[in-house]
Amino acid sequence: MILQLSLLLLGILLRAVTYHFGLTSVYNQKFEYVTPFTSFDNLFEAVHLMSHGTSPYGGSHFHLPPIYLWLFRWVDQDSFANWGLRIIFILIDLICCLLLFLIIKQTLGQQKNKMLNPKFERILPVAISSIYFLNPFTIASCLVFCMGNFTRLYILLSIYLALNANLVLSTFVLSLAAYTEVTPALLIIPIILLCIKQRSQLFKAKINQNKSQVKRTQEKQKEEKKQQKTKHKNSNTFLQWFLGIFLFLFWWVLLLVLSQLMFNSKFSNFKININDPNFFQHFFSNNQYFTFLKHTYFFLLNITDLTPNIGLYWYLLTETFVVFRQFLVFTLQFINVIGLIPFTIRFRSYPLFLVAVITSSITILKAYPTLADFPFLFCILVMQPKLLEKTRYRAFFIRGFQVVIGLLSPFYKIWIQDGTGNANYLFGISLSFSFGEILVLMEMIRSAMIVITNEKDKKKEKNSLQYYISTKKKKSSQRKDK
Amino acid sequence: MNTTLKVLLSLLFVILCGSPIWYHTMTVHQAKLPTNKLLNLSSSANPKISIQIKLLYDEEILKTSNKESFLSQLKKEVKKYSKEFQEDFLTFQIKTHPIKLQKDYNNMDDPKKITKLLQESLSFQKEKEKEKEKEKEKENQGMFEPKYTLVLLNLPKLSEGIYLPPTGRLVWINLGESTNENKHLNNIKNFFSIFTCITNTTKFTTQTDDLHISFILLNQDPRGRVLNWEFEKAFNNYLQPTIEKLNTRFSEITHDSEMIAYADLEQSRVHKSEAINQNNEKEVYYSISKNTLRRVIQIGEWSSSIATNKPVLRFILFVPGKRFTPLFINRSSKKNRDAFIVPGIGGISINNLNNSETQLLNKNDLRRPFLVFANQMRLFLGIKNLNKFIYYDPSNIIHDIELDMLILNTLIKNLNEAKHSLLSLHTLIKELPYMEIPEEIRIHIQNAINGIQDSESYINKKNYKSAYFSSKRAIDDCNRAFFNPSISSQLYFEMQNRFAIYIPIFLPMLAPLITKLLKQISSFLKKKKKKKFQF
C-alpha cells in the first residue's frame, strides 16, 4: 500500500515539476507527442475562433468533436500556465493508472489466470500500473495536454466496467471513446462479450459461495433448478448482445445530436423548430447539419493531414498516385475490421485478451499515433500477466525499442531541421517501430494460443479421465450387481 | 466445424464483403469526351482567307515606254503573284483599276502630304460615305478586312520604293523616274513580299503572344557618372502607338523600366582600335564581341523584378563607361554595329555618349536606341526585318498590313495547333484506357472545340478579330487539357504497375489464409478417406 501510494505521489510530483520548469513549450514542438488530431494548440485555436463567432473547423486545424470545445471553452492564452488544466490531465493519468491496477488485480484473482510464481501476483498490478504512470512517454503526453489521453481513459474505464459486468455504463464510456476517435467502435463486440462472460462467472461464483449444507435430494433439486436458470440465462445472451449494441448506438447518436445542437446554436442561422411539421425533412436536408463530421470522423478515416508522425500512413499516402489513394485509404482502415471477427471466433472464451488484441491493433494502426500509445499498448497486452510467461525474445524487444525510439527524434531533426536527410530516414525508423509493436502483439497472441491449447489439452485429459473413471465405476457396479 | 475453419470462413466472408468497395475505389473515372466532334474537327480543313488587293494607277502619271504593253504584262504578272505568294490558307484576289488622281504629284516630296492627298482623292472614288464610316468604326474596334489598295506613282523627287503610311491599308509605290517596265514590275513584286513577312525563327516564344517588356538602362560605370533617362517621354513617343495598336488587336503587352548600375568590363575583353572618321581624323574606338558582352551582362540569368505570369522580354540599353567609349560590337561586315538580339531573352543596344558629362538621356538621345528596340520587337513578334525598299513612318514601326498578316498567321497557326493537339490527346486517351479523365479535361476539350468552331464561323463571316481571339481561347484550352496534372503523371505509369500496389498489401494477408485453407481441405479429404476405409 505504501509502495503504491509513494509511486503515485512520485508520478504526480514528476508531472508537477516538469510543468513548473516550463517543459511544455519544449515538448510541444516534438512530433512524437503532438499530432494534428491530438494537439492542444489546435483546441485552443478552435476555442478562440469560436469566441469570435467563426466556425472552429474553419482553420482546418481542429478535428475533435464539438463537446470538447464546450468542455474547454474557458481556455485562454495563459492556459498552459493554468494549474486547473494541468490538474485535469494529471487526474486523467492517475485514473488510468488506478484502472490498470484494478483490472490486473481482478484478472489475477481469477483461477485460470493464476501465475506459476505467486510472488509476481502481488507485484504485477503495482508494477504494470507504475510502468504506465511513471513512463516518460506518458508524462510527456500529459505535459503537452495530449487529447489522446481521453480516449485511453475511456477505453480503460470501459474495460473495467465490463469486467464488473456493467453493460450500461461500459457501453456509454465506450461510446465516448468512439465519439472522440471513431475506431474504438470496433471494441463493442469484445466489450459485450466480456460483459456477458463476467456476468455468467459472477453468477457461478455466487452459486459456489453458498456454503450451507443441503441434503442430497434438496441439493439435487436445487442443482436442477440452477441448471434450468443457467439455461435460461444462456438464452438471454442474444438479448444481452442486442441490448449492448443498442445501448452503444443509442449513446453515440445521443452524443452526436448533442454536439449538433451545441454547434448549431452557435454557428447556424437555421434554428431548430421542433414544432415544424416537416422537422425531419428539414433536419436531414439542411447542409449545415452534422458538417462537423467531415472535419472529425471523415478527417480521421480519410487521413487528410499528412504531417509526418511516428505512424506509417503519412509516407504511404504521400508517395501514392492520386488514382490509388482512395483504395489505399480504404485498405489501411479495413485491416482493423478484417481482424475483428476471426479474433472474436478464436478468443471468444478469453474476452479480456480479445479486448487487448483489438485495442492493440487499433493503437498500432492509428492514423495519428503518438509515443504515449506505446506504454498504453504494452499495459493493455499485459492485462493478463500469465501470458508473459510464454513470451520469447523479451531482451530483444526491450533493446530494439530502446534503439528505435532513440533514433526517432534525430532522424526527424536530420530531415526537417538540418535538411541533410530525407523522409525515408524517418519512415524507416517508424516502420521498424510499428513492426516491433506488431511483433510484440504476435508474440502475445502466440503465448495466448499456447495457453489456450494447454487448457484444451488439460480439458481433454480431464474428460478422458472422467470417461475412464465413469466406465470403471460402471464396470465395478456391474460386477457388484453380478 | 473446428475453430480454424470458422476463422478462415469469417476472413473470406469479410474479404468478400469488402470486394465491392475495393472495386469501387479502383474503377477509373473517365469523363465522356465529344470524340465524334473532335475527330470531325481535326480532319476538317481550315477555311481559306482571301486577301483582296486593288492595284490602282493613273495613266497620265504612269511613266512607261509603252503603257498598253506594260498594263497587259502587269495583269499577267499579277496573276502569277497571286499563285506564287499563295499560302495554305491565304488566297489573293488582285484586280487592277485605272483611276484619275486630281492633283499634280510630280513635284511633291513629302510622303505624308502625298498619302493625305491620295486618301482624299480616293475617297471621291467611293460613292458611299456610310461604308467609309462603318469601316472606320470597325477599325476602331480592331476588326479588319484584308482589303488593300496599292497605288502606282512615278515621283521624281522621292526615292524608289514602297511607302507605308502610318495607318490604314493604302500603300503607294514610287516607281521613280525610270521607264524600265521590268524594274517597275520588280518593285511591284517587292510589295507582295509584305504578305510573307511573318517568320517563326526569331519569335520570342511560341507558347503565347502576351508579353511583358522590361526596359533596362544599364550603366556600366556608375563611379564615373550617375545616369538617368526620360523613359516615359521616349516610350510614349516612339513605342506607345505601336504597343497600343498591338494591345487592341493582337495581344496584351505590358512594360516596365528599371535602371541598373554596374556591369564589369575587363580590359582584356575589349579591343582598342583606330579608325579615320568623316573629317579625316584618327578616332579611337573599342570593340567587344557579342558573346562577351552577353556574358558580361548575364542577361539570361536575371529574374524579373516584377511578378508576372507572362514571358518577360528584356531590352537593355547598355551605356559603357568613359574608359570604353565609344564601344561597338564586332561584326563580320565592315560597319560596326551597336545592337544585337539574344533569341528567347531580349535585345541589347549600346548607347555611346559623346559628351562624357551627360547625366540625363533625354527623349532625343533615346530616339535611336528606342527605334532599335522597336525593330528588335518586330523580330521577337515574328515579323521579318525591315526591307531597305520599304519606308515606314518612325512612330509606327509595325504597319497595319504586317499586323494583319501576323494576326491571320497566328490565327491559322492556333487553329492548326489546337486541332493537332486535340487529335493527339484523343490518340493518347485511346491508347491508355485506364487513364483517369476528370471532368475538368472534358470541359477544356469542349471549350476548345467550341473555340475552334467559333473561330471558323467568324472566318467565314470575315470577322477576323473575333476569329483570332476565339482561336487564342481554343489553343489555351487545348494546352490546359493536354498538360493537366492528372494526365502527366499517368503518362509514365502503366496500369500493370497497380499490381505493385496489390501484392505488398494482399499477399501477406492472403498467403497464410490460403495455406491454412489448403491444410483444412487436405485434412477434410484425409478424414473422408479414413471413414471410407473404416466402412
Coordinates of N, CA and C in Angstrom, one line a residue, chain A residues 81-144:
Chain A
A81 N -0.2 27.8 -18.5 CA 0.3 28.0 -17.2 C -0.8 27.8 -16.1
N82 N -2.0 27.4 -16.6 CA -3.1 27.3 -15.8 C -3.1 25.9 -15.0
W83 N -3.0 26.0 -13.7 CA -2.9 24.7 -13.0 C -4.2 23.9 -13.0
G84 N -5.3 24.6 -13.3 CA -6.6 23.8 -13.4 C -6.5 22.8 -14.5
L85 N -6.0 23.2 -15.7 CA -5.8 22.4 -16.8 C -4.8 21.3 -16.5
R86 N -3.8 21.6 -15.9 CA -2.7 20.6 -15.5 C -3.3 19.6 -14.6
I87 N -4.1 20.0 -13.7 CA -4.6 19.0 -12.7 C -5.6 18.1 -13.5
I88 N -6.3 18.6 -14.4 CA -7.2 17.7 -15.2 C -6.4 16.6 -15.8
F89 N -5.3 17.0 -16.5 CA -4.6 15.9 -17.2 C -3.8 15.0 -16.3
I90 N -3.4 15.5 -15.1 CA -2.7 14.6 -14.2 C -3.8 13.7 -13.6
L91 N -5.0 14.1 -13.4 CA -6.0 13.3 -12.9 C -6.3 12.2 -13.9
I92 N -6.3 12.5 -15.2 CA -6.6 11.5 -16.2 C -5.6 10.4 -16.2
D93 N -4.3 10.8 -16.1 CA -3.3 9.8 -16.0 C -3.4 8.9 -14.7
L94 N -3.8 9.6 -13.6 CA -3.9 8.9 -12.3 C -5.0 7.9 -12.4
I95 N -6.1 8.3 -13.0 CA -7.3 7.4 -13.1 C -6.9 6.2 -14.0
C96 N -6.2 6.5 -15.1 CA -5.8 5.4 -15.9 C -4.9 4.4 -15.2
C97 N -4.0 4.9 -14.4 CA -3.1 4.1 -13.6 C -3.9 3.2 -12.6
L98 N -4.9 3.8 -11.9 CA -5.7 3.1 -11.0 C -6.5 2.0 -11.6
L99 N -7.1 2.4 -12.8 CA -7.9 1.4 -13.5 C -7.1 0.2 -13.9
L100 N -5.9 0.5 -14.4 CA -5.0 -0.6 -14.8 C -4.7 -1.5 -13.6
F101 N -4.4 -0.9 -12.5 CA -4.2 -1.6 -11.2 C -5.3 -2.5 -10.9
L102 N -6.5 -2.0 -10.9 CA -7.7 -2.7 -10.5 C -8.0 -3.9 -11.5
I103 N -7.8 -3.5 -12.8 CA -8.1 -4.6 -13.9 C -7.2 -5.8 -13.7
I104 N -5.9 -5.5 -13.5 CA -4.9 -6.6 -13.4 C -5.1 -7.3 -12.1
K105 N -5.5 -6.6 -11.1 CA -5.7 -7.3 -9.8 C -6.9 -8.3 -9.9
Q106 N -8.0 -7.7 -10.6 CA -9.2 -8.5 -10.8 C -8.9 -9.7 -11.7
T107 N -8.1 -9.5 -12.6 CA -7.7 -10.6 -13.6 C -7.0 -11.7 -12.9
L108 N -6.0 -11.3 -12.0 CA -5.2 -12.3 -11.3 C -6.0 -13.0 -10.3
G109 N -7.1 -12.4 -9.9 CA -8.0 -13.0 -8.9 C -8.7 -14.3 -9.4
Q110 N -8.8 -14.3 -10.8 CA -9.5 -15.5 -11.4 C -8.5 -16.7 -11.4
Q111 N -9.1 -17.8 -11.2 CA -8.3 -19.1 -11.0 C -7.4 -19.4 -12.2
K112 N -8.1 -19.2 -13.4 CA -7.3 -19.7 -14.6 C -6.2 -18.7 -15.0
N113 N -6.2 -17.5 -14.3 CA -5.1 -16.6 -14.6 C -4.0 -16.6 -13.6
K114 N -4.1 -17.6 -12.7 CA -3.0 -17.7 -11.7 C -1.7 -18.0 -12.3
M115 N -0.7 -17.2 -11.8 CA 0.6 -17.4 -12.4 C 1.4 -18.5 -11.7
L116 N 2.5 -18.9 -12.3 CA 3.2 -20.0 -11.8 C 3.9 -19.6 -10.5
N117 N 4.5 -18.3 -10.6 CA 5.2 -17.8 -9.4 C 4.2 -16.9 -8.6
P118 N 3.7 -17.2 -7.5 CA 2.8 -16.4 -6.7 C 3.3 -15.0 -6.3
K119 N 4.6 -14.9 -6.2 CA 5.2 -13.6 -5.8 C 4.9 -12.6 -6.8
F120 N 4.9 -12.9 -8.1 CA 4.6 -12.0 -9.1 C 3.2 -11.4 -9.0
E121 N 2.3 -12.2 -8.4 CA 0.9 -11.8 -8.4 C 0.7 -10.6 -7.5
R122 N 1.6 -10.5 -6.5 CA 1.5 -9.3 -5.6 C 2.1 -8.1 -6.3
I123 N 3.2 -8.3 -7.0 CA 4.0 -7.2 -7.5 C 3.4 -6.6 -8.8
L124 N 2.8 -7.6 -9.6 CA 2.5 -7.2 -11.0 C 1.5 -6.0 -11.1
P125 N 0.4 -6.0 -10.4 CA -0.5 -4.9 -10.6 C 0.1 -3.5 -10.3
V126 N 1.0 -3.5 -9.3 CA 1.7 -2.2 -9.0 C 2.7 -1.9 -10.1
A127 N 3.4 -3.0 -10.5 CA 4.5 -2.8 -11.4 C 3.9 -2.3 -12.8
I128 N 2.9 -2.9 -13.3 CA 2.3 -2.5 -14.6 C 1.7 -1.2 -14.5
S129 N 1.0 -0.9 -13.5 CA 0.3 0.5 -13.4 C 1.4 1.5 -13.2
S130 N 2.5 1.2 -12.5 CA 3.6 2.2 -12.4 C 4.3 2.4 -13.7
I131 N 4.5 1.3 -14.5 CA 5.1 1.4 -15.8 C 4.3 2.4 -16.6
Y132 N 3.0 2.4 -16.5 CA 2.2 3.3 -17.3 C 2.3 4.7 -16.7
F133 N 2.2 4.8 -15.4 CA 2.1 6.2 -14.7 C 3.5 6.9 -14.7
L134 N 4.5 6.1 -14.5 CA 5.9 6.7 -14.4 C 6.6 6.7 -15.7
N135 N 6.0 6.3 -16.8 CA 6.6 6.2 -18.1 C 6.9 7.6 -18.6
P136 N 8.1 7.8 -19.1 CA 8.4 9.2 -19.6 C 7.5 9.6 -20.8
F137 N 7.1 8.6 -21.6 CA 6.2 9.0 -22.7 C 4.8 9.4 -22.2
T138 N 4.4 8.8 -21.2 CA 3.1 9.1 -20.6 C 3.2 10.5 -19.9
I139 N 4.3 10.7 -19.2 CA 4.5 12.0 -18.6 C 4.6 13.1 -19.6
A140 N 5.3 12.8 -20.7 CA 5.4 13.8 -21.8 C 4.1 14.1 -22.4
S141 N 3.2 13.1 -22.6 CA 1.9 13.4 -23.3 C 1.0 14.2 -22.3
C142 N 1.2 14.0 -21.0 CA 0.5 14.8 -20.0 C 1.0 16.2 -20.1
L143 N 2.3 16.3 -20.3 CA 2.9 17.7 -20.3 C 2.4 18.5 -21.5
V144 N 2.1 17.9 -22.6 CA 1.7 18.6 -23.8 C 0.2 18.7 -23.9

